[in-house]
PDB file of C-alpha atoms in Angstrom:
ATOM      1  CA  MET A   1      40.263 -22.608   4.047  1.00  0.00           C
ATOM      2  CA  MET A   2      37.028 -20.389   3.851  1.00  0.00           C
ATOM      3  CA  SER A   3      34.718 -20.938   0.890  1.00  0.00           C
ATOM      4  CA  GLU A   4      33.469 -17.996  -1.241  1.00  0.00           C
ATOM      5  CA  GLN A   5      29.813 -18.404  -0.134  1.00  0.00           C
ATOM      6  CA  GLU A   6      31.083 -18.594   3.516  1.00  0.00           C
ATOM      7  CA  ALA A   7      32.931 -15.412   2.834  1.00  0.00           C
ATOM      8  CA  LEU A   8      29.925 -13.826   1.566  1.00  0.00           C
ATOM      9  CA  LYS A   9      27.913 -14.870   4.532  1.00  0.00           C
ATOM     10  CA  CYS A  10      30.377 -13.269   6.904  1.00  0.00           C
ATOM     11  CA  SER A  11      30.554 -10.166   4.861  1.00  0.00           C
ATOM     12  CA  SER A  12      26.778  -9.787   5.118  1.00  0.00           C
ATOM     13  CA  ALA A  13      26.639 -10.664   8.807  1.00  0.00           C
ATOM     14  CA  ARG A  14      29.317  -7.825   9.162  1.00  0.00           C
ATOM     15  CA  ASN A  15      27.301  -5.352   7.238  1.00  0.00           C
ATOM     16  CA  ARG A  16      24.314  -6.176   9.063  1.00  0.00           C
ATOM     17  CA  GLY A  17      25.940  -5.843  12.162  1.00  0.00           C
ATOM     18  CA  GLY A  18      27.198  -2.169  11.000  1.00  0.00           C
ATOM     19  CA  THR A  19      23.823  -0.974   9.813  1.00  0.00           C
ATOM     20  CA  GLN A  20      22.492  -2.103  13.205  1.00  0.00           C
ATOM     21  CA  ARG A  21      25.107  -0.137  15.116  1.00  0.00           C
ATOM     22  CA  VAL A  22      24.497   3.020  13.051  1.00  0.00           C
ATOM     23  CA  GLU A  23      20.740   2.667  13.443  1.00  0.00           C
ATOM     24  CA  GLY A  24      21.387   2.417  17.235  1.00  0.00           C
ATOM     25  CA  LYS A  25      23.350   5.868  17.322  1.00  0.00           C
ATOM     26  CA  LEU A  26      20.443   7.517  15.223  1.00  0.00           C
ATOM     27  CA  ARG A  27      18.036   6.261  17.519  1.00  0.00           C
ATOM     28  CA  ALA A  28      19.781   7.629  20.514  1.00  0.00           C
ATOM     29  CA  SER A  29      20.098  10.952  18.831  1.00  0.00           C
ATOM     30  CA  VAL A  30      16.232  11.032  18.151  1.00  0.00           C
ATOM     31  CA  GLU A  31      15.740   9.933  21.449  1.00  0.00           C
ATOM     32  CA  LYS A  32      17.821  13.062  22.983  1.00  0.00           C
ATOM     33  CA  GLY A  33      15.685  15.333  20.612  1.00  0.00           C
ATOM     34  CA  ASP A  34      18.367  15.863  18.294  1.00  0.00           C
ATOM     35  CA  TYR A  35      16.436  15.740  15.311  1.00  0.00           C
ATOM     36  CA  TYR A  36      17.979  17.964  12.683  1.00  0.00           C
ATOM     37  CA  GLU A  37      21.494  16.161  13.421  1.00  0.00           C
ATOM     38  CA  ALA A  38      19.829  12.676  13.274  1.00  0.00           C
ATOM     39  CA  HIS A  39      17.812  13.787   9.872  1.00  0.00           C
ATOM     40  CA  GLN A  40      20.749  14.885   8.187  1.00  0.00           C
ATOM     41  CA  MET A  41      22.970  11.680   9.413  1.00  0.00           C
ATOM     42  CA  TYR A  42      20.097   9.400   7.783  1.00  0.00           C
ATOM     43  CA  ARG A  43      20.283  11.353   4.384  1.00  0.00           C
ATOM     44  CA  THR A  44      24.062  11.330   4.610  1.00  0.00           C
ATOM     45  CA  LEU A  45      23.853   7.558   4.777  1.00  0.00           C
ATOM     46  CA  PHE A  46      21.393   7.111   2.526  1.00  0.00           C
ATOM     47  CA  PHE A  47      23.402   8.794  -0.432  1.00  0.00           C
ATOM     48  CA  ARG A  48      26.608   6.795   0.950  1.00  0.00           C
ATOM     49  CA  TYR A  49      24.742   3.470   0.552  1.00  0.00           C
ATOM     50  CA  MET A  50      23.345   4.270  -2.797  1.00  0.00           C
ATOM     51  CA  SER A  51      26.721   5.294  -4.382  1.00  0.00           C
ATOM     52  CA  GLN A  52      28.042   1.836  -3.184  1.00  0.00           C
ATOM     53  CA  ALA A  53      24.766   0.196  -4.797  1.00  0.00           C
ATOM     54  CA  LYS A  54      23.902  -0.766  -1.540  1.00  0.00           C
ATOM     55  CA  HIS A  55      20.125  -0.149  -2.193  1.00  0.00           C
ATOM     56  CA  ALA A  56      18.429  -2.634   0.074  1.00  0.00           C
ATOM     57  CA  ASP A  57      20.393  -1.364   2.997  1.00  0.00           C
ATOM     58  CA  ALA A  58      19.605   2.209   2.081  1.00  0.00           C
ATOM     59  CA  ARG A  59      16.015   1.496   1.617  1.00  0.00           C
ATOM     60  CA  GLU A  60      15.790  -0.392   5.117  1.00  0.00           C
ATOM     61  CA  LEU A  61      17.651   2.281   6.826  1.00  0.00           C
ATOM     62  CA  MET A  62      15.335   5.097   5.617  1.00  0.00           C
ATOM     63  CA  TYR A  63      11.971   2.905   6.451  1.00  0.00           C
ATOM     64  CA  ASN A  64      13.077   2.295   9.829  1.00  0.00           C
ATOM     65  CA  GLY A  65      14.107   5.855  10.467  1.00  0.00           C
ATOM     66  CA  ALA A  66      10.981   7.436   8.719  1.00  0.00           C
ATOM     67  CA  GLN A  67       8.855   5.249  11.453  1.00  0.00           C
ATOM     68  CA  LEU A  68      10.926   6.885  14.140  1.00  0.00           C
ATOM     69  CA  PHE A  69      10.605  10.026  13.166  1.00  0.00           C
ATOM     70  CA  PHE A  70       7.003   9.526  12.761  1.00  0.00           C
ATOM     71  CA  SER A  71       6.766   8.127  16.290  1.00  0.00           C
ATOM     72  CA  TYR A  72       8.240  11.175  17.670  1.00  0.00           C
ATOM     73  CA  ASN A  73       5.821  13.438  15.668  1.00  0.00           C
ATOM     74  CA  GLN A  74       8.577  14.675  13.150  1.00  0.00           C
ATOM     75  CA  LEU A  75       6.367  14.441  10.216  1.00  0.00           C
ATOM     76  CA  ASN A  76       8.680  16.747   7.736  1.00  0.00           C
ATOM     77  CA  SER A  77      11.801  14.700   8.554  1.00  0.00           C
ATOM     78  CA  ALA A  78       9.461  11.165   8.356  1.00  0.00           C
ATOM     79  CA  ALA A  79       7.898  12.395   5.016  1.00  0.00           C
ATOM     80  CA  ASP A  80      11.296  13.204   3.730  1.00  0.00           C
ATOM     81  CA  LEU A  81      13.057   9.899   4.503  1.00  0.00           C
ATOM     82  CA  SER A  82       9.796   8.201   3.002  1.00  0.00           C
ATOM     83  CA  MET A  83      10.729  10.112  -0.102  1.00  0.00           C
ATOM     84  CA  LEU A  84      14.112   8.304  -0.145  1.00  0.00           C
ATOM     85  CA  VAL A  85      12.424   5.102   0.462  1.00  0.00           C
ATOM     86  CA  LEU A  86      10.907   5.519  -2.821  1.00  0.00           C
ATOM     87  CA  GLU A  87      14.040   6.796  -4.328  1.00  0.00           C
ATOM     88  CA  SER A  88      15.716   3.831  -3.728  1.00  0.00           C
ATOM     89  CA  LEU A  89      13.067   1.706  -5.494  1.00  0.00           C
ATOM     90  CA  GLU A  90      13.140   3.709  -8.407  1.00  0.00           C
ATOM     91  CA  LYS A  91      16.807   3.989  -8.709  1.00  0.00           C
ATOM     92  CA  SER A  92      17.781   0.132  -8.096  1.00  0.00           C
ATOM     93  CA  GLU A  93      15.077  -0.988 -10.581  1.00  0.00           C
ATOM     94  CA  ALA A  94      13.866  -3.334  -7.891  1.00  0.00           C
ATOM     95  CA  THR A  95      11.149  -5.687  -8.802  1.00  0.00           C
ATOM     96  CA  VAL A  96       7.364  -4.820  -7.329  1.00  0.00           C
ATOM     97  CA  GLU A  97       7.526  -6.952  -4.402  1.00  0.00           C
ATOM     98  CA  ASP A  98       4.496  -7.259  -1.811  1.00  0.00           C
ATOM     99  CA  GLU A  99       6.571  -6.452   1.339  1.00  0.00           C
ATOM    100  CA  ASP A 100       7.706  -3.369  -0.534  1.00  0.00           C
ATOM    101  CA  LEU A 101       4.085  -2.256  -1.157  1.00  0.00           C
ATOM    102  CA  GLU A 102       3.291  -3.093   2.312  1.00  0.00           C
ATOM    103  CA  HIS A 103       6.010  -0.857   3.579  1.00  0.00           C
ATOM    104  CA  LEU A 104       4.910   1.981   1.244  1.00  0.00           C
ATOM    105  CA  ALA A 105       1.254   1.839   2.361  1.00  0.00           C
ATOM    106  CA  LYS A 106       2.617   2.041   5.914  1.00  0.00           C
ATOM    107  CA  LEU A 107       4.556   5.036   5.487  1.00  0.00           C
ATOM    108  CA  PHE A 108       1.462   6.493   3.786  1.00  0.00           C
ATOM    109  CA  SER A 109      -0.876   5.565   6.813  1.00  0.00           C
ATOM    110  CA  LEU A 110       1.526   7.203   9.233  1.00  0.00           C
ATOM    111  CA  MET A 111       1.657  10.788   7.089  1.00  0.00           C
ATOM    112  CA  ASP A 112      -0.625  13.898   7.750  1.00  0.00           C
ATOM    113  CA  PRO A 113      -3.837  13.031   5.758  1.00  0.00           C
ATOM    114  CA  ASN A 114      -3.712  16.782   4.729  1.00  0.00           C
ATOM    115  CA  SER A 115      -0.181  17.229   3.761  1.00  0.00           C
ATOM    116  CA  PRO A 116       1.044  17.651   0.125  1.00  0.00           C
ATOM    117  CA  GLU A 117       3.966  15.551   0.894  1.00  0.00           C
ATOM    118  CA  ARG A 118       1.159  12.616   1.416  1.00  0.00           C
ATOM    119  CA  VAL A 119      -0.077  13.467  -2.205  1.00  0.00           C
ATOM    120  CA  ALA A 120       3.495  13.514  -4.132  1.00  0.00           C
ATOM    121  CA  PHE A 121       4.317  10.279  -2.099  1.00  0.00           C
ATOM    122  CA  VAL A 122       1.388   8.254  -3.192  1.00  0.00           C
ATOM    123  CA  SER A 123       1.463   9.511  -6.790  1.00  0.00           C
ATOM    124  CA  ARG A 124       5.057   8.605  -7.053  1.00  0.00           C
ATOM    125  CA  ALA A 125       4.131   5.308  -5.063  1.00  0.00           C
ATOM    126  CA  LEU A 126       1.513   4.247  -7.551  1.00  0.00           C
ATOM    127  CA  LYS A 127       4.133   5.040 -10.736  1.00  0.00           C
ATOM    128  CA  TRP A 128       6.819   2.904  -9.365  1.00  0.00           C
ATOM    129  CA  SER A 129       4.162   0.074  -8.721  1.00  0.00           C
ATOM    130  CA  THR A 130       3.360  -0.147 -12.261  1.00  0.00           C
ATOM    131  CA  GLY A 131       6.258  -2.165 -12.700  1.00  0.00           C
ATOM    132  CA  GLY A 132       3.829  -5.228 -11.567  1.00  0.00           C
ATOM    133  CA  SER A 133       0.496  -5.553 -12.966  1.00  0.00           C
ATOM    134  CA  GLY A 134      -1.650  -2.664 -13.841  1.00  0.00           C
ATOM    135  CA  LYS A 135      -1.267   0.470 -15.780  1.00  0.00           C
ATOM    136  CA  LEU A 136      -2.828   2.766 -13.108  1.00  0.00           C
ATOM    137  CA  GLY A 137      -0.792   1.134 -10.125  1.00  0.00           C
ATOM    138  CA  SER A 138      -0.480  -2.310  -8.461  1.00  0.00           C
ATOM    139  CA  PRO A 139      -4.032  -3.358  -7.379  1.00  0.00           C
ATOM    140  CA  ILE A 140      -2.406  -4.740  -4.305  1.00  0.00           C
ATOM    141  CA  LEU A 141      -1.221  -1.220  -3.424  1.00  0.00           C
ATOM    142  CA  HIS A 142      -4.352   0.420  -4.304  1.00  0.00           C
ATOM    143  CA  GLN A 143      -5.951  -1.950  -1.972  1.00  0.00           C
ATOM    144  CA  LEU A 144      -3.821  -1.179   1.025  1.00  0.00           C
ATOM    145  CA  LEU A 145      -4.299   2.686   0.292  1.00  0.00           C
ATOM    146  CA  ALA A 146      -8.125   2.168   0.208  1.00  0.00           C
ATOM    147  CA  VAL A 147      -8.125   0.347   3.403  1.00  0.00           C
ATOM    148  CA  THR A 148      -6.024   3.123   5.075  1.00  0.00           C
ATOM    149  CA  LEU A 149      -8.361   5.959   3.855  1.00  0.00           C
ATOM    150  CA  TRP A 150     -11.607   3.853   4.675  1.00  0.00           C
ATOM    151  CA  LYS A 151     -10.335   3.902   8.496  1.00  0.00           C
ATOM    152  CA  GLU A 152      -9.788   7.711   8.146  1.00  0.00           C
ATOM    153  CA  GLN A 153     -13.162   7.864   7.011  1.00  0.00           C
ATOM    154  CA  ASN A 154     -12.178   9.450   3.815  1.00  0.00           C
ATOM    155  CA  TYR A 155     -14.842   7.282   1.769  1.00  0.00           C
ATOM    156  CA  SER A 156     -14.785   9.110  -1.809  1.00  0.00           C
ATOM    157  CA  GLU A 157     -10.647   8.753  -2.080  1.00  0.00           C
ATOM    158  CA  SER A 158     -11.087   5.017  -0.430  1.00  0.00           C
ATOM    159  CA  ARG A 159     -13.924   4.363  -3.046  1.00  0.00           C
ATOM    160  CA  TYR A 160     -11.180   5.625  -5.770  1.00  0.00           C
ATOM    161  CA  HIS A 161      -8.432   3.230  -4.783  1.00  0.00           C
ATOM    162  CA  PHE A 162     -10.828   0.286  -4.201  1.00  0.00           C
ATOM    163  CA  LEU A 163     -12.241   0.492  -7.876  1.00  0.00           C
ATOM    164  CA  HIS A 164      -8.552  -0.039  -8.887  1.00  0.00           C
ATOM    165  CA  SER A 165      -7.948  -2.703  -6.763  1.00  0.00           C
ATOM    166  CA  SER A 166      -9.446  -6.397  -6.946  1.00  0.00           C
ATOM    167  CA  ASP A 167     -11.145  -6.146  -3.556  1.00  0.00           C
ATOM    168  CA  GLY A 168     -14.588  -5.894  -4.405  1.00  0.00           C
ATOM    169  CA  GLU A 169     -16.041  -7.407  -0.871  1.00  0.00           C
ATOM    170  CA  GLY A 170     -13.992  -4.592   1.017  1.00  0.00           C
ATOM    171  CA  CYS A 171     -15.217  -1.959  -1.445  1.00  0.00           C
ATOM    172  CA  ALA A 172     -18.714  -3.053  -0.718  1.00  0.00           C
ATOM    173  CA  GLN A 173     -18.283  -3.143   3.124  1.00  0.00           C
ATOM    174  CA  MET A 174     -17.039   0.099   2.936  1.00  0.00           C
ATOM    175  CA  LEU A 175     -19.846   1.712   0.741  1.00  0.00           C
ATOM    176  CA  VAL A 176     -22.138   0.202   3.283  1.00  0.00           C
ATOM    177  CA  GLU A 177     -20.278   2.241   5.880  1.00  0.00           C
ATOM    178  CA  TYR A 178     -20.313   5.389   3.472  1.00  0.00           C
ATOM    179  CA  SER A 179     -24.009   4.955   2.852  1.00  0.00           C
ATOM    180  CA  ALA A 180     -24.778   4.737   6.798  1.00  0.00           C
ATOM    181  CA  GLN A 181     -22.648   7.492   7.733  1.00  0.00           C
ATOM    182  CA  ARG A 182     -22.874  10.102   4.570  1.00  0.00           C
ATOM    183  CA  GLY A 183     -25.800   9.183   2.660  1.00  0.00           C
ATOM    184  CA  PHE A 184     -29.905   9.366   2.794  1.00  0.00           C
ATOM    185  CA  ARG A 185     -32.014   6.554   3.105  1.00  0.00           C
ATOM    186  CA  SER A 186     -33.280   7.146  -0.343  1.00  0.00           C
ATOM    187  CA  GLU A 187     -29.794   6.973  -1.747  1.00  0.00           C
ATOM    188  CA  VAL A 188     -28.935   3.404  -0.613  1.00  0.00           C
ATOM    189  CA  ASP A 189     -29.415   2.194  -4.322  1.00  0.00           C
ATOM    190  CA  MET A 190     -27.010   5.010  -5.756  1.00  0.00           C
ATOM    191  CA  PHE A 191     -23.961   3.718  -4.110  1.00  0.00           C
ATOM    192  CA  VAL A 192     -23.802   0.477  -4.942  1.00  0.00           C
ATOM    193  CA  ALA A 193     -24.922   1.502  -8.548  1.00  0.00           C
ATOM    194  CA  GLN A 194     -22.303   3.786  -8.944  1.00  0.00           C
ATOM    195  CA  ALA A 195     -19.566   1.131  -7.964  1.00  0.00           C
ATOM    196  CA  VAL A 196     -21.157  -1.570 -10.426  1.00  0.00           C
ATOM    197  CA  LEU A 197     -20.970   1.033 -13.197  1.00  0.00           C
ATOM    198  CA  GLN A 198     -17.706   2.043 -12.527  1.00  0.00           C
ATOM    199  CA  PHE A 199     -15.859  -1.531 -12.321  1.00  0.00           C
ATOM    200  CA  LEU A 200     -17.596  -2.576 -15.237  1.00  0.00           C
ATOM    201  CA  CYS A 201     -16.232   0.454 -17.046  1.00  0.00           C
ATOM    202  CA  LEU A 202     -12.967  -0.739 -15.770  1.00  0.00           C
ATOM    203  CA  LYS A 203     -13.784  -4.095 -17.343  1.00  0.00           C
ATOM    204  CA  ASN A 204     -13.562  -5.795 -14.063  1.00  0.00           C
ATOM    205  CA  LYS A 205     -16.517  -7.934 -14.062  1.00  0.00           C
ATOM    206  CA  ASN A 206     -15.775  -9.774 -10.863  1.00  0.00           C
ATOM    207  CA  SER A 207     -15.635  -7.279  -8.740  1.00  0.00           C
ATOM    208  CA  ALA A 208     -18.551  -5.926 -10.021  1.00  0.00           C
ATOM    209  CA  SER A 209     -20.463  -8.841  -9.082  1.00  0.00           C
ATOM    210  CA  VAL A 210     -18.839  -9.155  -5.598  1.00  0.00           C
ATOM    211  CA  VAL A 211     -19.586  -5.462  -4.766  1.00  0.00           C
ATOM    212  CA  PHE A 212     -23.039  -5.870  -5.789  1.00  0.00           C
ATOM    213  CA  SER A 213     -23.717  -9.106  -3.834  1.00  0.00           C
ATOM    214  CA  THR A 214     -22.005  -8.116  -0.913  1.00  0.00           C
ATOM    215  CA  TYR A 215     -23.361  -4.621  -0.664  1.00  0.00           C
ATOM    216  CA  THR A 216     -27.252  -5.952  -1.171  1.00  0.00           C
ATOM    217  CA  GLN A 217     -26.527  -8.579   1.531  1.00  0.00           C
ATOM    218  CA  LYS A 218     -24.791  -6.714   4.345  1.00  0.00           C
ATOM    219  CA  HIS A 219     -26.509  -3.274   4.187  1.00  0.00           C
ATOM    220  CA  PRO A 220     -29.045  -3.041   6.894  1.00  0.00           C
ATOM    221  CA  SER A 221     -31.703  -1.164   4.746  1.00  0.00           C
ATOM    222  CA  ILE A 222     -31.906  -3.522   2.074  1.00  0.00           C
ATOM    223  CA  GLU A 223     -34.262  -6.618   2.651  1.00  0.00           C
ATOM    224  CA  LYS A 224     -32.045  -9.842   2.671  1.00  0.00           C
ATOM    225  CA  GLY A 225     -34.502 -11.950   0.920  1.00  0.00           C
ATOM    226  CA  LEU A 226     -35.178  -9.623  -1.656  1.00  0.00           C
ATOM    227  CA  VAL A 227     -31.789 -10.357  -3.506  1.00  0.00           C
ATOM    228  CA  CYS A 228     -30.254 -13.168  -1.919  1.00  0.00           C
ATOM    229  CA  SER A 229     -32.563 -15.817  -3.213  1.00  0.00           C
ATOM    230  CA  THR A 230     -32.222 -14.780  -6.851  1.00  0.00           C
ATOM    231  CA  THR A 231     -29.464 -15.487  -9.228  1.00  0.00           C
ATOM    232  CA  LEU A 232     -28.690 -12.068 -10.818  1.00  0.00           C
ATOM    233  CA  ARG A 233     -27.367 -11.703 -14.308  1.00  0.00           C
ATOM    234  CA  ILE A 234     -26.333  -8.224 -15.876  1.00  0.00           C
ATOM    235  CA  GLU A 235     -26.859  -8.528 -19.881  1.00  0.00           C
ATOM    236  CA  PRO A 236     -26.203  -5.838 -22.436  1.00  0.00           C
ATOM    237  CA  THR A 237     -30.010  -4.920 -22.483  1.00  0.00           C
ATOM    238  CA  LEU A 238     -30.114  -4.739 -18.787  1.00  0.00           C
ATOM    239  CA  PHE A 239     -27.057  -2.675 -18.515  1.00  0.00           C
ATOM    240  CA  CYS A 240     -28.594  -0.040 -20.822  1.00  0.00           C
ATOM    241  CA  GLN A 241     -31.624   0.104 -18.787  1.00  0.00           C
ATOM    242  CA  VAL A 242     -29.531   0.451 -15.632  1.00  0.00           C
ATOM    243  CA  LEU A 243     -27.482   3.274 -17.057  1.00  0.00           C
ATOM    244  CA  ILE A 244     -30.827   5.056 -17.783  1.00  0.00           C
ATOM    245  CA  ASN A 245     -32.108   4.582 -14.433  1.00  0.00           C
ATOM    246  CA  TYR A 246     -28.943   5.824 -13.010  1.00  0.00           C
ATOM    247  CA  LEU A 247     -29.281   9.056 -15.218  1.00  0.00           C
ATOM    248  CA  ASP A 248     -32.847   9.547 -14.535  1.00  0.00           C
ATOM    249  CA  ARG A 249     -32.067   9.620 -10.590  1.00  0.00           C
ATOM    250  CA  ILE A 250     -29.406  12.210 -11.334  1.00  0.00           C
ATOM    251  CA  GLY A 251     -31.979  14.214 -13.209  1.00  0.00           C
ATOM    252  CA  GLN A 252     -34.416  13.918 -10.311  1.00  0.00           C
ATOM    253  CA  LEU A 253     -31.836  14.738  -7.581  1.00  0.00           C
ATOM    254  CA  PHE A 254     -30.113  17.725  -9.388  1.00  0.00           C
ATOM    255  CA  PHE A 255     -32.411  18.928 -12.194  1.00  0.00           C
ATOM    256  CA  GLY A 256     -35.838  18.601 -11.016  1.00  0.00           C
ATOM    257  CA  VAL A 257     -36.790  16.070 -13.574  1.00  0.00           C
ATOM    258  CA  PRO A 258     -40.097  14.275 -12.372  1.00  0.00           C
ATOM    259  CA  PRO A 259     -39.700  10.795 -11.555  1.00  0.00           C
ATOM    260  CA  LYS A 260     -41.073   8.061 -13.597  1.00  0.00           C
ATOM    261  CA  GLN A 261     -43.501   5.504 -12.200  1.00  0.00           C
ATOM    262  CA  SER A 262     -41.554   3.700  -9.716  1.00  0.00           C
ATOM    263  CA  SER A 263     -41.393  -0.381  -9.878  1.00  0.00           C
ATOM    264  CA  SER A 264     -43.049  -2.410  -7.018  1.00  0.00           C
ATOM    265  CA  TYR A 265     -39.639  -2.489  -5.214  1.00  0.00           C
ATOM    266  CA  GLY A 266     -39.004   1.239  -5.650  1.00  0.00           C
ATOM    267  CA  GLY A 267     -35.891   3.033  -6.880  1.00  0.00           C
ATOM    268  CA  LEU A 268     -32.765   1.899  -8.898  1.00  0.00           C
ATOM    269  CA  LEU A 269     -32.270  -1.169  -7.176  1.00  0.00           C
ATOM    270  CA  GLY A 270     -36.032  -2.243  -7.628  1.00  0.00           C
ATOM    271  CA  ASN A 271     -35.853  -1.470 -11.092  1.00  0.00           C
ATOM    272  CA  LEU A 272     -32.530  -3.615 -11.306  1.00  0.00           C
ATOM    273  CA  LEU A 273     -34.333  -6.536  -9.741  1.00  0.00           C
ATOM    274  CA  ASN A 274     -37.338  -6.289 -11.809  1.00  0.00           C
ATOM    275  CA  SER A 275     -35.339  -6.481 -14.874  1.00  0.00           C
ATOM    276  CA  LEU A 276     -32.787  -9.302 -13.426  1.00  0.00           C
ATOM    277  CA  MET A 277     -35.754 -11.497 -12.576  1.00  0.00           C
ATOM    278  CA  GLY A 278     -37.662 -10.867 -15.991  1.00  0.00           C
ATOM    279  CA  SER A 279     -34.324 -11.559 -18.138  1.00  0.00           C
ATOM    280  CA  ASP A 280     -34.588 -15.251 -18.154  1.00  0.00           C
ATOM    281  CA  GLU A 281     -37.763 -14.594 -20.182  1.00  0.00           C
ATOM    282  CA  GLU A 282     -35.250 -13.638 -23.252  1.00  0.00           C
ATOM    283  CA  GLY A 283     -34.004 -17.032 -24.961  1.00  0.00           C
ATOM    284  CA  GLU A 284     -31.116 -15.554 -26.667  1.00  0.00           C
ATOM    285  CA  GLU A 285     -27.646 -16.245 -25.420  1.00  0.00           C
ATOM    286  CA  ALA A 286     -25.202 -13.236 -25.708  1.00  0.00           C
ATOM    287  CA  GLN A 287     -21.787 -13.517 -27.654  1.00  0.00           C
ATOM    288  CA  GLU A 288     -18.515 -13.850 -26.362  1.00  0.00           C
ATOM    289  CA  ASP A 289     -17.901  -9.997 -25.759  1.00  0.00           C
ATOM    290  CA  GLY A 290     -21.524  -9.331 -24.317  1.00  0.00           C
ATOM    291  CA  SER A 291     -21.477 -12.602 -22.142  1.00  0.00           C
ATOM    292  CA  PRO A 292     -23.710 -11.986 -18.854  1.00  0.00           C
ATOM    293  CA  ILE A 293     -21.844 -10.844 -15.652  1.00  0.00           C
ATOM    294  CA  GLU A 294     -23.052 -13.447 -12.993  1.00  0.00           C
ATOM    295  CA  LEU A 295     -23.777 -11.603  -9.919  1.00  0.00           C
ATOM    296  CA  ASP A 296     -24.689 -14.124  -7.502  1.00  0.00           C
TER     297      ASP A 296
END
């Protein structure tokens, strides 16, 4: 006599077999060009599965269907099924798993970059992902989105998502490319200064450290020996000086404010390095809340 566990396995196998047969029929309809009919059938099956609490089956069917429609350039149908993938996650109260985040990022990467559906999709995806870590969305999802946007050369949006990830190295490499492709040589220091300050404002000391060290090592316009031979630290007084220099540079660029006498290295990065290398002369140690941020 069959045990309960064996019966469940058989039932699961039958369900998978049934789902695969349905997907085969739907694929055949799409391949024949019956896009509307196939789309409506996908939607019908989605709501049927959801009503039966088969959330995982509904999600898998919609994910595969969306990719199929994308491959045939049926962007509206694909975007609609992508939204249903999100709906299944939301209504099932599923825990945030890396695989689901990767699937959401994959669908995002296939969408038209200029479509309003993409904006709505990423907003809902990030909101759902807060079930994991991070009030502004999962850092893993942010990192995956950042990489997609980087490949599309949408550097400003990529930077936003990198800032809410934990990938300081990836952010720095993107900024090197961003600086080389879109910036002036005189702005090399501005790209990294802004990112470091923003990471610090988000209380992400580690990524601030990594983005600084990686950027200064990888950027072709920065002399390698200048930064890499020094152990770099940011202390509260230095942070204030960096911020002042940052605002001074903005004043020069946008309001015609005369520049102050430059340091021996020149620019904000030079001021930063001079301060950093002179910081060891101050003997006082910072308290716990104001502890230095190692940038080595």
